[in-house]
Short mmCIF file of C-alpha atoms in Angstrom, two decimals:
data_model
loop_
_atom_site.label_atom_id
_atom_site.label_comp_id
_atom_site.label_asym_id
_atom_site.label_seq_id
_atom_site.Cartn_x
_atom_site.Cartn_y
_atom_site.Cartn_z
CA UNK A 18 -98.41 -49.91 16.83
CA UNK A 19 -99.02 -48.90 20.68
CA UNK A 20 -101.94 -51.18 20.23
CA UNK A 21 -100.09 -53.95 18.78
CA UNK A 22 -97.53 -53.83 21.68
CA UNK A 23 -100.23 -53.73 24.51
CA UNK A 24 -101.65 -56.98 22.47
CA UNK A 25 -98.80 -58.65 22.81
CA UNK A 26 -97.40 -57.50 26.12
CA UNK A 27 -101.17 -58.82 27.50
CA UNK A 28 -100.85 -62.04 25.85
CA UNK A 29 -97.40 -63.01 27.09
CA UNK A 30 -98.83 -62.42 30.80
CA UNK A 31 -101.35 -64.48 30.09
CA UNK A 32 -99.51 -67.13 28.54
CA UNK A 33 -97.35 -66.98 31.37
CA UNK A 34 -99.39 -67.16 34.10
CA UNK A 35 -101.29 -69.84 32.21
CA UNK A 36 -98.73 -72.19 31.55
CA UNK A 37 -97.14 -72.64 34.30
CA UNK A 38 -98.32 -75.01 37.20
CA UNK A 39 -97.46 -75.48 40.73
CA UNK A 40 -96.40 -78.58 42.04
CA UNK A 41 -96.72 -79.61 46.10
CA UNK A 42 -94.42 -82.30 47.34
CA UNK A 43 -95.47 -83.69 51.24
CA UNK A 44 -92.07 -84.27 53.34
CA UNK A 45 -92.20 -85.84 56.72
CA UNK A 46 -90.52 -88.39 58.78
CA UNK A 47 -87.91 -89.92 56.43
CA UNK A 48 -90.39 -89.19 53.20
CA UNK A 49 -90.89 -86.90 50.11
CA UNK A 50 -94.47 -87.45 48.44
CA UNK A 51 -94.63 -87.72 45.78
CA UNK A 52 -91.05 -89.23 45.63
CA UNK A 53 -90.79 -88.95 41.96
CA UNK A 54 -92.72 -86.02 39.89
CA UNK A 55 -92.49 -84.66 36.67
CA UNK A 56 -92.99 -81.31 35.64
CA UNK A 57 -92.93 -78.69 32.98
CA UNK A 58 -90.36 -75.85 32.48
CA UNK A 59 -91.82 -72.94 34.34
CA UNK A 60 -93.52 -74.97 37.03
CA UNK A 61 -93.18 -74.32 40.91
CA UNK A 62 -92.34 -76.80 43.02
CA UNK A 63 -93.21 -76.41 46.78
CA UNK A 64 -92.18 -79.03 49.63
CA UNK A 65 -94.39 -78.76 52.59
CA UNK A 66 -93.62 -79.74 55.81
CA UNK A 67 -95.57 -81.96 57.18
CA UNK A 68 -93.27 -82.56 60.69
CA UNK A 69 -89.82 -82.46 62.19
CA UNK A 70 -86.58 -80.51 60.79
CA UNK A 71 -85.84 -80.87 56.80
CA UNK A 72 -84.94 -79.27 53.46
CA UNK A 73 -84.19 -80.36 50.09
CA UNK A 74 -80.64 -80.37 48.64
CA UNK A 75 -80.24 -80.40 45.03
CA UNK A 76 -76.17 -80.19 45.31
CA UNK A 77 -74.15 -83.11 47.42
CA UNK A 78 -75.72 -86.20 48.14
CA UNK A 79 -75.86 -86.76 51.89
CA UNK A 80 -75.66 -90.34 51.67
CA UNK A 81 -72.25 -90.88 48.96
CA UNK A 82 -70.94 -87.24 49.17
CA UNK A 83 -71.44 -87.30 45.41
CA UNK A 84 -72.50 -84.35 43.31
CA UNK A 85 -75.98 -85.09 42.17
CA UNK A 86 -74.76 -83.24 38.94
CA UNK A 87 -78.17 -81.92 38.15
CA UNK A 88 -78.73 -79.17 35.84
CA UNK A 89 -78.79 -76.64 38.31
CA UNK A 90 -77.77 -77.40 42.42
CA UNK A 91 -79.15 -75.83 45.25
CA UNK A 92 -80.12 -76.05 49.11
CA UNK A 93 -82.49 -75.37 50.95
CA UNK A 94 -82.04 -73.95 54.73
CA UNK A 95 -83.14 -76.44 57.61
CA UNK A 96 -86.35 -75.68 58.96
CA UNK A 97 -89.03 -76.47 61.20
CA UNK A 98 -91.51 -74.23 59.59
CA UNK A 99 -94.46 -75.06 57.10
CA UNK A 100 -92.91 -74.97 53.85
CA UNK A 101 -89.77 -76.39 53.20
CA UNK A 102 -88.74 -74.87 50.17
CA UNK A 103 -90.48 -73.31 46.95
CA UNK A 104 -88.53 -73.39 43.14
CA UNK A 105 -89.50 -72.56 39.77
CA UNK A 106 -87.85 -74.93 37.82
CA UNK A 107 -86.29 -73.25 34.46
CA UNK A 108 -84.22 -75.82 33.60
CA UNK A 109 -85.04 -79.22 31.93
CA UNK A 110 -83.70 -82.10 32.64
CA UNK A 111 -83.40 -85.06 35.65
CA UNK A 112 -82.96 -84.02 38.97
CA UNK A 113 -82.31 -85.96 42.59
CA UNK A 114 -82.70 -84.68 45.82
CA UNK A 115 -82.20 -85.68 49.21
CA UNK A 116 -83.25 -84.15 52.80
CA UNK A 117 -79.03 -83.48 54.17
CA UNK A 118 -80.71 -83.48 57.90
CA UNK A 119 -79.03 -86.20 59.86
CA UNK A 120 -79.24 -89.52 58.29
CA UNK A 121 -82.91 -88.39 56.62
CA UNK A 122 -81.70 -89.34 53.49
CA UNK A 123 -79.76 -92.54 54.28
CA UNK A 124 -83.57 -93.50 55.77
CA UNK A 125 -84.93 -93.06 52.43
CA UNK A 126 -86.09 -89.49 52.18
CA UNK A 127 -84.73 -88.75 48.56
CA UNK A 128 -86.52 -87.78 45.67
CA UNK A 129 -86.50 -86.84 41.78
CA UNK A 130 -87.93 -84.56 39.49
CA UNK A 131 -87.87 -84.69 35.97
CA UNK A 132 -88.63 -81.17 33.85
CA UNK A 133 -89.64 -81.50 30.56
CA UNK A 134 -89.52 -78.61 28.12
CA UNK A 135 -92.61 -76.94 28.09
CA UNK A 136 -94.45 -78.02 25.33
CA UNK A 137 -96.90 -75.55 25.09
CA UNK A 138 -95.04 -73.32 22.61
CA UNK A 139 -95.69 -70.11 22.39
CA UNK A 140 -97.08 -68.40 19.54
CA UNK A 141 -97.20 -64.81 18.59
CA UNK A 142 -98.63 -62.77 15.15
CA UNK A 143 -96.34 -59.81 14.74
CA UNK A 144 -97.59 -56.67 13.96
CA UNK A 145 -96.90 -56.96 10.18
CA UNK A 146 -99.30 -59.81 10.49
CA UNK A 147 -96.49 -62.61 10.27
CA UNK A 148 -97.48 -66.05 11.88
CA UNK A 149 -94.23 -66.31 14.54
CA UNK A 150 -93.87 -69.15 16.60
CA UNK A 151 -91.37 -70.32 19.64
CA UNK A 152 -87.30 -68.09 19.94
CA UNK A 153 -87.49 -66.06 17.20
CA UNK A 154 -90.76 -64.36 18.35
CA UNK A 155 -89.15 -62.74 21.31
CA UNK A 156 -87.70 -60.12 18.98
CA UNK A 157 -91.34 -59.07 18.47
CA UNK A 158 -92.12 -59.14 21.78
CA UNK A 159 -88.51 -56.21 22.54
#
């Protein structure tokens, strides 16, 4: 059984670490590059700075004062430094983003990400030898 578990335990870091991807997204004078990108639930996203003072904001729009309504908001602080911003992205679904800085995003520095679910499901044998595959193998997993 202690076996079994290690197995397991093992194989869900793996399959962690495997799966997921990160993503880099340039940002510079009135830009995000890629503008659009999709990715994979799990996946990092990390803006890098390529010059001047940004973030990302995944709340407001800065240009109608709108709620994005994306399936989760957030904002980044203003910086100067190298990166930006870095998010693991755990919910699917469409996302828009904007750099709130001035009139950035009224210049065109706005983006979108779309996550899909993550499609590589993951598959576990339990230790009675049952094939288990995607929610209902977590219990196995406890």
């Amino acid at each position: 059984m202690k076996k079994t578990l290690f197995f397991l335990t093992v194989f869900m870091f793996t399959i962690t670490f495997t799966y997921s991807n990160t993503h880099y997204v340039n940002s510079g004078n009135f830009y995000y590059s890629p503008s659009n990108l999709t990715i994979n639930v799990g996946d990092t996203v990390t803006w890098i700075n390529d010059g001047g003072f940004h973030n990302v904001n995944f709340d407001v729009s800065a240009v109608t004062g709108q709620s994005y309504n994306n399936p989760e908001a957030f904002v980044s602080t203003p910086t100067l430094g190298a990166t930006l911003y870095t998010h693991v992205f755990t919910i699917p679904g469409n996302y828009t983003y904007d750099c709130s800085v001035g009139s950035h995003a009224s210049n065109g520095m706005t983006g979108s990400l779309t996550v899909t679910g993550n499609s590589n499901t993951t598959s576990l044998i339990s230790a009675c030898g049952d094939f288990v595959s995607g929610p209902s193998a977590w219990p196995y997993v406890l």
